[in-house]
Amino acid sequence: MNMVFSEEQRLLADTARDFLDAHCPVAALRRLRDGRDALGYDPEVWRQMVDLGWTAIPFPEALGGLDFGYSGMGAVFEQMGRTLAASPLFATVVLGGSALSLGGTPEQQAAHIGPIIAGDRRFALAVDEGRRHDPAAIALAARRTEAGYTLDGEKVFVLDGHVADWLVVAARTAGRAGEQAGLSLFLVDAKTPGVERQRNRVLDSRNAARVRFNGVRVDAAALLGQADAGWALLDEILDRGRACLAAEMLGMGQWLFDTTMHYLKERIQFDVPIGSFQALQHRAAWLYAELELARSTVMAGLAAINADAGERRQLVSLAKAKMGAVLERISGEAVQMHGGIGVTDELDVGLYLKRGRVARHVFGDNDFHAQRYGEGIGLLEAGV
Amino acid sequence: MNMVFSEEQRLLADTARDFLDAHCPVAALRRLRDGRDALGYDPEVWRQMVDLGWTAIPFPEALGGLDFGYSGMGAVFEQMGRTLAASPLFATVVLGGSALSLGGTPEQQAAHIGPIIAGDRRFALAVDEGRRHDPAAIALAARRTEAGYTLDGEKVFVLDGHVADWLVVAARTAGRAGEQAGLSLFLVDAKTPGVERQRNRVLDSRNAARVRFNGVRVDAAALLGQADAGWALLDEILDRGRACLAAEMLGMGQWLFDTTMHYLKERIQFDVPIGSFQALQHRAAWLYAELELARSTVMAGLAAINADAGERRQLVSLAKAKMGAVLERISGEAVQMHGGIGVTDELDVGLYLKRGRVARHVFGDNDFHAQRYGEGIGLLEAGV
Amino acid sequence: MDDLDAFRQEVRQWLDAHCPAAMRVPGPEEVVMGGSQAVFATVEQQHWFERMRDKGWFAPGWPTQYGGGGLDAQRVRVLEDEMRRMKCRVPQVNIGIWMLGPVLLEFGTEAQKQRFLPPMTRGEQGWCQGFSEPNAGSDLASLKMAARADGDHYVVSGAKIWTSGADKADWMYALVRTDAAAPKHLGISLLLIDMKSPGITVRPIELISGASKFCQVFFDDVRVPAENLVGPVNGGWAVAKRLLQHEREAMSKMGDLNLPTQCELVPTVRRFLADGAAPGDRAIRQRAVACAMDEHAYHLTVARMGQQAKARMDVAGLMAIVKLVHTEQDKRKSAVLIDAMGNRGLGWEGEEFTEDELATVRQWLLSYTLTIAGGSSEVQLNIIAKRVLGLPGN
Amino acid sequence: MDDLDAFRQEVRQWLDAHCPAAMRVPGPEEVVMGGSQAVFATVEQQHWFERMRDKGWFAPGWPTQYGGGGLDAQRVRVLEDEMRRMKCRVPQVNIGIWMLGPVLLEFGTEAQKQRFLPPMTRGEQGWCQGFSEPNAGSDLASLKMAARADGDHYVVSGAKIWTSGADKADWMYALVRTDAAAPKHLGISLLLIDMKSPGITVRPIELISGASKFCQVFFDDVRVPAENLVGPVNGGWAVAKRLLQHEREAMSKMGDLNLPTQCELVPTVRRFLADGAAPGDRAIRQRAVACAMDEHAYHLTVARMGQQAKARMDVAGLMAIVKLVHTEQDKRKSAVLIDAMGNRGLGWEGEEFTEDELATVRQWLLSYTLTIAGGSSEVQLNIIAKRVLGLPGN
């Protein structure tokens, strides 16, 4: 499992860092938030990301991509985490793009991947229906009709759901909620009658929407992958998302850590820098150790995207859980070590705390992934 | 819930402290250990404890006791914890005595409580059969015969099991392992044919035995309390034991804490007392806070022995779990803060670590009691 | 029946007759902040405020000549006990009375007492405390706000931060630097500043949890009469230390505010987890049980502290851990709640989320503030290590 | 094929021909401790020892004149890589070679090299390290063991502690105080002491986990020839620092000992929990999962360190956390195992318990030692804070 960036990936990361520092610093997110921007991202910045080739990174060359894989994608997401950059890259390229490249027919791929790479079409993945992530619990019904399928049900916390042109919808075509079998994925044009979307105002000032499907009719060609056997496909798409979220969280954790270390060296109390207090030093040293441990899991998780499913599941869950736990700890310590200023909206630390909470939740929080990992090593029985 | 010792209880504690310092210091346990003493306690010291009236503390005056209750008993056990005093007080008076005073017929009480108070008869309570504490799982069978009952099965980790004159045996007379219903308690003379006892050499150098019951016949008068309905009685006996164990652990925790604070002030490294290092100071301050929190739960647990069963269960489980967790933490920190000397057999700290591990285990460890508490507040479903 | 018992009877009867029933149960209303901008949420709140004021019981232990109740220490204790027993709400929050007043009585000139105490006991003047500065947090004595003597005035320049309620207060008692050349503890004075003085700008601080009562206050050549200086010039540090000794008392009064418990952990977790189980819920339930046990231990400890105090046992050690334990537990508890809520705990505003859900999210964010404000956890740990455990300084 | 590749081929063939199959798998046998008291558990172990010795590969990089292999650094690396790849066990443990030898080569006189190096490379002399003292733990430089000059001898008095293997060693390299008046770092010298000298008493230390390899060594006017001093008089601190730089390397060799993994967490927990469930088992399983994840992250990090080193990236930061993380994780892991075992984890000796169970209990107790020995966790944290994070001294 290679956990060191290649020369190529390092170059990608450096470029991303320079670009984001210049064009998408934390102040950009603040502007989107304070202006209650309807889109939730800056289309100008998005266009530039497309021009930099980020939308092409994970796709095979045959589909017009750069074939840089998920370690390359992770390199970019880590940098996006550093500046809390908001963009459609995650929902459109990682989620929508993976759904198509892993499950799409040649026709579906031909129709959509070009526009995705060109930055002309946005996607969203509609999975969760309940309070916490639980793909097996999907109940949204897709009933077979003569012309295709009719979708009825509701999805919550759909990232970019309100701006997406197309939705990838995980639906139940057989079995009962709680079963892995019986799921199918569908490609649904967001303008289809019966699709109702409502953006939520959430903690990280980004995009999440409730999406209702009221008798939404799609034709048979909307099916992505095999009917009733969508679980493995969904699981693989989600793992790509989870790995990229972990990479983003790594960037956030590193920023919080660096910023806090800087503050410890600069802030004077009792005539000395507070970083000279041994109690803070030991806590800082532990944060460093934990962050390095988490970094290893994130790098391994990204590298495991192309491994066999069993290994991929373990390493991705390890990365998401470990990075989530470490980010929670670092966020808390960053706030506490900054003292009073740390809890003001003026300091950026709070924005990382909030985005961190959302990123930890999406596609399974620490508890979800510890459970999944524990089942994988046979220490926990399956189920909730 | 009174959590402050009365004048009377404080006097009891002071007397106990003076007596134990003089006659039963940690060195006494060391002697029993290194001499591989067969009895596991010093009969001379035990005789003196009897003379001090400790065996009479919890019994009502009508039964010849002092009626000082369990707060009084706790005051003594806290002091015994301070010096790791080994004696039959726990198994004989707290467990055997409670079985008789709560469940015994007047005849049974008349036959046994006098000798117990006089220090002439030792008891043991035989409960556990498996790896971890689980009274509902009792499987040892007591079959009804014409003359009484026949006991078949095996008990493990029976405290004082190999020295006891009488055994209180929790057995199944109905139902299946895992059910609370169907349990009964029996008073069994340890010399009854078919009783086989084997002392184990355990971590804390005290007494624990495996006891086998091979077709052990007892008459009907051996039944303690009601047949098949022994659960509530057993539960109450166990809670008394748990509360006293928590008190003993409190004394151990306080000794470890005091000893470690003393060391922090005395031990010089880098030309200053190590207690001046802020990282250790903060950890010490947390230990203090945790120990005080645990002290409150222990005092409340002792006071709750006579409360209604629901409140008693919650407060006793809270005390055993919280004190167990705090003792684990303090033991670890005491070793670590003592550095190299802390891991030598020469220093007493290691003896507290070992006894602490056993005391945490007996009659339910932290996990058992967190589960029991969680069921009590309706956050965890019953079961394992 | 001795005098004190008779007084207790009298207090009971008076409270029973004058404290409205609605003021004897936890209520959702905001507490009345005493001062010219006091707002009453209900008529009962206003009645209770006025009756206590007219009785002189806003400051029951102060001399009657300053509008106090003129009670001796024993009687003040009886009154407080009875109010607590009957669960009467504190009629107003006023740090002027709770913190500044006792210091004025001890260090103030007669003219200062005459001028400042009566408006407090009438609940007409609200006070704020100007201690912390942007570069003087835990290290309070490093404060820099300058007060330069200019004839019979001081000219004050600088800034204060974390001033609770500065936007509503009529006056501020502030620590200022009157001698920049002296060692840091020896150049500080306590000055009373009219918040309407020209040159003062108040800016509320927005926290990560949203709007707050905390403010930043800027002083741009603000002229303050020299007669407003309390205690000796450059002797303000001793006065401030005295004043902070009353903080604990004030805190305990805040504890008697009879507010509804902010968030009941167990029923809240149960409610959030009721809608079907998701993978990992079990672990969340176990963390919630751990939090519930910790909280239980905390409440028992507070009760034990009361019992020990009653038995005249030392409670200094327990007092020293209360704030630390409470706020750190609160942070852990809030985190468990947020975990239990899943995406219901990620809302910021809007109709998607219930008020309850949004409040819990804000409460979670606020929990990060509580381990910092009012003496950070690190300061608490230092105090325990040194004053309670007697560990050597470093 | 260049020279190095040719050498690699040669090494492979030689190892293949000379390293017994039994020495290429983890074995239950104790490792051979080089020295006059070396014990071989199996004939294969002895063969492997003798063949490596005769090849000069106990110290492959040392000059052949001292019995070394005479290989350059690249070739030494190739040999080590190949041994690791083929899982050949380290043929002996010898801190004389691993730690003292390089320092003798650098600082020693020619006579010292002639005298001490060849017996090491022949595996005939075992060494122990006399650094720590009862009152000099983390603060090593405060050591007090005195070496008083007396003609062409030093007379050594004092005590060393935590001396691993002192009861089996032939020689000790010891830090001694040769100038009591100088500042503490400037009065220390490095002295080589024959353990058979009159006046030396060795007492093994019993740990909470039972018997140990650690000893306390007492020196009662022990006469040591002055020619056994390494480096300048009173210049021992610099020599010792140099020597400790080799400790990491030695530690990594210990890592290559190819011992059976001490305790596999997951199968062990599964085995202990297999016999029916008890209340609370679920919580233990979850803690075991958390430990397994932490351990997984640790192993990935060690692997990443290797990858980064290969890519010529900086690994100083990762090196600094390895010991801390590994030993602290081990302590938590052992605690979970003990919890899982219930009363099966409370045994000390005797037939009631299986060997496996007793070993796990001892291992749990030993885990407390590992966060202290070889640089306590606190020392590791200080080092990370200062050297890696660059936080200011206090």
XYZ file of N, CA, C and O in Angstrom, chain A residues 198-321:
496
model
N -35.217 21.141 -1.680
C -35.220 22.249 -0.734
C -33.858 22.314 -0.063
O -33.427 21.389 0.601
N -33.167 23.421 -0.262
C -31.835 23.544 0.328
C -31.940 23.769 1.831
O -32.816 24.492 2.300
N -31.058 23.169 2.577
C -31.008 23.372 4.029
C -29.870 24.320 4.353
O -28.840 24.311 3.688
N -30.076 25.113 5.383
C -28.974 25.975 5.846
C -28.256 25.241 6.963
O -28.799 25.076 8.049
N -27.069 24.793 6.625
C -26.389 23.922 7.577
C -25.104 24.530 8.121
O -24.627 25.566 7.651
N -24.586 23.819 9.106
C -23.463 24.238 9.930
C -22.244 24.719 9.146
O -21.556 25.647 9.549
N -21.946 24.072 8.036
C -20.716 24.385 7.322
C -20.947 25.356 6.178
O -20.049 25.571 5.363
N -22.150 25.924 6.107
C -22.488 26.910 5.073
C -22.342 26.346 3.666
O -22.141 27.093 2.716
N -22.387 25.026 3.562
C -22.315 24.455 2.215
C -23.680 23.928 1.801
O -24.695 24.227 2.417
N -23.646 23.098 0.794
C -24.888 22.659 0.182
C -25.360 21.306 0.687
O -24.656 20.318 0.578
N -26.574 21.285 1.201
C -27.229 20.021 1.507
C -28.709 20.267 1.274
O -29.211 21.351 1.580
N -29.375 19.292 0.719
C -30.783 19.515 0.365
C -31.625 18.307 0.716
O -31.150 17.182 0.745
N -32.870 18.581 0.998
C -33.870 17.523 1.107
C -34.488 17.370 -0.281
O -34.828 18.366 -0.923
N -34.548 16.167 -0.753
C -35.096 15.944 -2.103
C -36.249 14.957 -2.023
O -36.071 13.837 -1.529
N -37.402 15.411 -2.499
C -38.579 14.522 -2.508
C -38.827 13.996 -3.905
O -38.658 14.716 -4.891
N -39.206 12.746 -3.969
C -39.560 12.123 -5.251
C -41.022 11.726 -5.184
O -41.379 10.786 -4.468
N -41.833 12.479 -5.897
C -43.276 12.231 -5.869
C -43.691 11.615 -7.198
O -43.912 12.322 -8.177
N -43.732 10.318 -7.235
C -44.116 9.636 -8.474
C -43.257 10.046 -9.657
O -43.757 10.362 -10.735
N -41.984 10.055 -9.452
C -41.066 10.483 -10.510
C -40.855 9.344 -11.503
O -40.405 8.259 -11.131
N -41.197 9.569 -12.753
C -41.091 8.517 -13.760
C -39.792 8.634 -14.535
O -39.448 9.706 -15.030
N -39.080 7.516 -14.601
C -37.864 7.488 -15.426
C -37.963 6.284 -16.333
O -38.671 5.316 -16.025
N -37.279 6.326 -17.463
C -37.378 5.161 -18.348
C -36.341 4.107 -17.949
O -35.509 4.336 -17.075
N -36.409 2.963 -18.591
C -35.584 1.827 -18.180
C -34.095 2.130 -18.319
O -33.267 1.595 -17.583
N -33.761 3.003 -19.249
C -32.352 3.341 -19.473
C -31.768 4.172 -18.346
O -30.572 4.443 -18.326
N -32.617 4.596 -17.400
C -32.120 5.374 -16.258
C -31.408 4.485 -15.246
O -30.701 4.978 -14.364
N -31.625 3.197 -15.352
C -30.982 2.274 -14.411
C -29.462 2.305 -14.590
O -28.953 2.227 -15.708
N -28.778 2.406 -13.458
C -27.310 2.455 -13.467
C -26.835 1.155 -12.842
O -27.099 0.889 -11.665
N -26.166 0.327 -13.634
C -25.764 -0.981 -13.109
C -26.937 -1.939 -13.142
O -27.947 -1.690 -13.817
N -26.786 -3.033 -12.375
C -27.813 -4.070 -12.413
C -28.950 -3.788 -11.434
O -28.706 -3.335 -10.316
N -30.160 -4.099 -11.860
C -31.298 -3.943 -10.969
C -31.151 -4.888 -9.776
O -30.629 -6.002 -9.907
N -31.587 -4.440 -8.615
C -31.600 -5.212 -7.361
C -30.210 -5.531 -6.807
O -30.090 -6.001 -5.686
N -29.183 -5.306 -7.598
C -27.829 -5.680 -7.151
C -26.944 -4.456 -7.033
O -25.753 -4.496 -7.288
N -27.559 -3.341 -6.645
C -26.812 -2.085 -6.620
C -25.914 -1.906 -5.407
O -25.131 -0.959 -5.353
N -26.031 -2.811 -4.426
C -25.293 -2.606 -3.178
C -23.787 -2.454 -3.373
O -23.170 -1.507 -2.885
N -23.196 -3.400 -4.101
C -21.737 -3.389 -4.263
C -21.290 -2.116 -4.988
O -20.270 -1.514 -4.640
N -22.071 -1.721 -6.000
C -21.751 -0.503 -6.752
C -21.845 0.722 -5.834
O -20.925 1.549 -5.772
N -22.941 0.807 -5.091
C -23.129 1.935 -4.172
C -22.004 1.988 -3.142
O -21.444 3.049 -2.854
N -21.674 0.812 -2.631
C -20.622 0.711 -1.614
C -19.296 1.244 -2.163
O -18.558 1.961 -1.470
N -19.011 0.922 -3.407
C -17.751 1.362 -3.998
C -17.758 2.871 -4.267
O -16.759 3.557 -4.034
N -18.883 3.377 -4.739
C -19.000 4.831 -4.935
C -18.805 5.544 -3.606
O -18.051 6.515 -3.490
N -19.506 5.035 -2.584
C -19.424 5.667 -1.267
C -17.992 5.633 -0.730
O -17.514 6.609 -0.145
N -17.300 4.529 -0.941
C -15.928 4.437 -0.443
C -15.019 5.472 -1.105
O -14.103 5.998 -0.472
N -15.272 5.742 -2.379
C -14.480 6.802 -3.020
C -14.772 8.146 -2.381
O -13.870 8.951 -2.125
N -16.058 8.373 -2.115
C -16.431 9.609 -1.440
C -15.810 9.691 -0.058
O -15.269 10.724 0.345
N -15.878 8.583 0.665
C -15.345 8.569 2.028
C -13.838 8.836 2.040
O -13.329 9.575 2.889
N -13.143 8.230 1.093
C -11.689 8.428 1.037
C -11.362 9.894 0.752
O -10.439 10.465 1.338
N -12.117 10.504 -0.145
C -11.865 11.916 -0.459
C -12.244 12.819 0.707
O -11.571 13.820 0.978
N -13.315 12.468 1.420
C -13.668 13.237 2.615
C -12.560 13.132 3.654
O -12.209 14.115 4.315
N -12.013 11.934 3.784
C -10.918 11.756 4.749
C -9.723 12.622 4.352
O -9.072 13.230 5.201
N -9.453 12.680 3.045
C -8.345 13.516 2.575
C -8.630 14.991 2.866
O -7.750 15.743 3.291
N -9.878 15.395 2.630
C -10.241 16.775 2.931
C -10.057 17.053 4.425
O -9.513 18.089 4.822
N -10.489 16.107 5.253
C -10.356 16.278 6.710
C -8.887 16.328 7.126
O -8.521 17.029 8.066
N -8.062 15.584 6.410
C -6.631 15.625 6.697
C -6.093 17.038 6.476
O -5.345 17.571 7.299
N -6.501 17.638 5.374
C -6.072 19.007 5.102
C -6.554 19.968 6.173
O -5.827 20.870 6.604
N -7.799 19.755 6.609
C -8.338 20.615 7.653
C -7.560 20.421 8.962
O -7.222 21.386 9.651
N -7.316 19.160 9.286
C -6.587 18.862 10.524
C -5.191 19.460 10.502
O -4.717 20.024 11.492
N -4.539 19.354 9.351
C -3.180 19.892 9.239
C -3.193 21.417 9.375
O -2.338 21.996 10.046
N -4.197 22.051 8.767
C -4.288 23.499 8.890
C -4.506 23.911 10.346
O -3.857 24.824 10.860
N -5.429 23.214 10.995
C -5.710 23.532 12.400
C -4.463 23.333 13.253
O -4.153 24.143 14.136
N -3.773 22.253 12.974
C -2.570 21.961 13.756
C -1.512 23.040 13.536
O -0.974 23.606 14.484
N -1.231 23.335 12.272
C -0.202 24.333 11.968
C -0.559 25.690 12.567
O 0.291 26.381 13.146
N -1.815 26.060 12.418
C -2.263 27.363 12.917
C -2.126 27.426 14.440
O -1.703 28.447 15.001
N -2.463 26.330 15.088
C -2.394 26.309 16.545
C -0.939 26.328 17.023
O -0.598 27.013 17.993
N -0.074 25.597 16.328
C 1.343 25.620 16.719
C 1.900 27.030 16.558
O 2.664 27.503 17.395
N 1.499 27.677 15.496
C 1.949 29.051 15.275
C 1.495 29.940 16.433
O 2.273 30.728 16.983
N 0.236 29.776 16.816
C -0.306 30.593 17.899
C 0.429 30.310 19.211
O 0.735 31.228 19.977
N 0.722 29.037 19.458
C 1.432 28.682 20.698
C 2.794 29.368 20.780
O 3.290 29.663 21.865
N 3.395 29.587 19.626
C 4.713 30.227 19.622
C 4.625 31.750 19.734
O 5.545 32.394 20.219
N 3.492 32.310 19.264
C 3.378 33.765 19.200
C 2.695 34.377 20.406
O 3.024 35.485 20.820
N 1.703 33.677 20.930
C 0.876 34.251 21.979
C 1.630 34.305 23.312
O 2.074 33.281 23.821
N 1.738 35.505 23.855
C 2.454 35.693 25.110
C 1.462 35.810 26.261
O 0.513 36.581 26.193
N 1.675 35.010 27.297
C 0.923 35.166 28.542
C 1.912 34.933 29.666
O 2.790 34.062 29.546
N 1.759 35.670 30.751
C 2.717 35.566 31.852
C 4.147 35.751 31.334
O 5.071 35.050 31.747
N 4.291 36.628 30.364
C 5.599 37.028 29.811
C 6.329 35.950 29.012
O 7.499 36.115 28.685
N 5.674 34.842 28.733
C 6.310 33.804 27.911
C 5.314 33.333 26.860
O 4.105 33.486 27.024
N 5.835 32.768 25.780
C 4.904 32.192 24.801
C 4.147 31.036 25.458
O 4.756 30.246 26.200
N 2.847 30.923 25.204
C 2.095 29.863 25.890
C 2.567 28.479 25.442
O 2.367 27.500 26.140
N 3.227 28.422 24.301
C 3.776 27.149 23.845
C 4.916 26.631 24.699
O 5.384 25.522 24.499
N 5.358 27.436 25.647
C 6.406 26.946 26.551
C 5.820 26.237 27.761
O 6.551 25.648 28.545
N 4.483 26.270 27.904
C 3.856 25.547 29.023
C 3.829 24.059 28.715
O 3.290 23.632 27.697
N 4.402 23.283 29.627
C 4.578 21.862 29.332
C 3.254 21.133 29.133
O 3.169 20.207 28.308
N 2.222 21.535 29.853
C 0.938 20.842 29.689
C 0.449 20.994 28.249
O -0.064 20.053 27.652
N 0.618 22.192 27.689
C 0.214 22.401 26.301
C 1.172 21.680 25.351
O 0.760 21.160 24.308
N 2.446 21.649 25.699
C 3.424 20.966 24.845
C 3.082 19.489 24.699
O 3.131 18.944 23.597
N 2.745 18.862 25.815
C 2.443 17.436 25.720
C 1.176 17.184 24.912
O 1.105 16.246 24.126
N 0.205 18.051 25.097
C -1.023 17.887 24.300
C -0.713 18.112 22.820
O -1.214 17.391 21.949
N 0.115 19.097 22.543
C 0.495 19.370 21.148
C 1.242 18.176 20.554
O 1.018 17.789 19.406
N 2.125 17.583 21.340
C 2.894 16.437 20.844
C 1.972 15.262 20.536
O 2.148 14.564 19.531
N 0.975 15.054 21.375
C 0.008 13.993 21.094
C -0.783 14.286 19.821
O -1.063 13.383 19.024
N -1.154 15.541 19.646
C -1.887 15.892 18.424
C -1.033 15.581 17.201
O -1.519 15.061 16.199
N 0.241 15.912 17.305
C 1.142 15.633 16.184
C 1.162 14.138 15.882
O 1.012 13.711 14.727
N 1.338 13.340 16.936
C 1.398 11.887 16.746
C 0.094 11.368 16.138
O 0.101 10.591 15.177
N -1.008 11.825 16.672
C -2.306 11.345 16.180
C -2.528 11.756 14.727
O -3.078 10.994 13.929
N -2.106 12.973 14.406
C -2.301 13.441 13.035
C -1.459 12.629 12.058
O -1.904 12.300 10.954
N -0.246 12.281 12.471
C 0.598 11.473 11.587
C 0.020 10.066 11.416
O 0.075 9.499 10.320
N -0.516 9.518 12.494
C -1.161 8.206 12.386
C -2.343 8.287 11.424
O -2.532 7.428 10.556
N -3.123 9.338 11.578
C -4.293 9.500 10.717
C -3.864 9.699 9.267
O -4.496 9.170 8.338
N -2.793 10.450 9.070
C -2.312 10.674 7.705
C -2.008 9.331 7.030
O -2.353 9.130 5.863
N -1.390 8.428 7.755
C -1.094 7.120 7.171
C -2.373 6.409 6.743
O -2.427 5.803 5.667
N -3.394 6.485 7.585
C -4.640 5.783 7.232
C -5.303 6.427 6.020
O -5.874 5.727 5.187
N -5.217 7.743 5.921
C -5.837 8.426 4.788
C -5.111 8.046 3.496
O -5.744 7.719 2.475
N -3.792 8.070 3.550
C -3.023 7.711 2.350
C -3.314 6.266 1.949
O -3.441 5.951 0.763
N -3.407 5.392 2.951
C -3.690 3.986 2.642
C -5.107 3.825 2.105
O -5.349 3.035 1.181
N -6.033 4.584 2.660
C -7.423 4.512 2.196
C -7.539 4.923 0.744
O -8.248 4.290 -0.053
N -6.834 5.987 0.378
C -6.860 6.438 -1.014
C -6.232 5.384 -1.928
O -6.752 5.080 -3.010
N -5.111 4.828 -1.463
C -4.420 3.842 -2.289
C -5.240 2.565 -2.427
O -5.068 1.806 -3.382
N -6.129 2.326 -1.472
C -6.889 1.067 -1.476
C -8.121 1.124 -2.364
O -8.826 0.125 -2.503
N -8.387 2.278 -2.957
C -9.597 2.400 -3.788
C -9.617 1.353 -4.893
O -10.674 0.858 -5.282
N -8.439 0.994 -5.381
C -8.406 -0.016 -6.435
C -8.051 -1.417 -5.936
O -7.859 -2.329 -6.725
N -7.963 -1.570 -4.615
C -7.673 -2.899 -4.066
C -8.942 -3.751 -4.098
O -9.997 -3.285 -4.540
N -8.850 -4.987 -3.631
C -10.070 -5.792 -3.601
C -11.023 -5.215 -2.558
O -10.622 -4.491 -1.650
N -12.298 -5.564 -2.717
C -13.347 -4.891 -1.942
C -13.135 -5.031 -0.435
O -13.360 -4.089 0.316
N -12.687 -6.203 -0.002
C -12.519 -6.417 1.432
C -11.483 -5.476 2.017
O -11.717 -4.817 3.024
N -10.326 -5.402 1.368
C -9.267 -4.533 1.840
C -9.688 -3.064 1.736
O -9.411 -2.254 2.613
N -10.354 -2.753 0.637
C -10.805 -1.376 0.448
C -11.736 -0.956 1.567
O -11.579 0.114 2.161
N -12.682 -1.802 1.869
C -13.643 -1.472 2.928
C -12.934 -1.214 4.255
O -13.224 -0.229 4.946
N -11.997 -2.096 4.587
C -11.306 -1.932 5.874
C -10.494 -0.649 5.909
O -10.547 0.118 6.872
N -9.723 -0.422 4.862
C -8.823 0.729 4.886
C -9.580 2.049 4.777
O -9.195 3.041 5.390
N -10.653 2.054 3.996
C -11.427 3.293 3.887
C -12.142 3.588 5.202
O -12.140 4.724 5.686
N -12.704 2.561 5.808
C -13.363 2.790 7.104
C -12.355 3.218 8.161
O -12.633 4.087 8.989
N -11.199 2.599 8.122
C -10.151 3.001 9.059
C -9.811 4.482 8.881
O -9.718 5.244 9.852
N -9.639 4.894 7.631
C -9.275 6.287 7.354
C -10.364 7.249 7.806
O -10.104 8.252 8.471
N -11.604 6.922 7.460
C -12.699 7.854 7.780
C -12.891 7.949 9.296
O -13.108 9.037 9.838
N -12.806 6.797 9.973
C -13.012 6.796 11.427
C -11.850 7.464 12.150
O -12.032 8.315 13.019
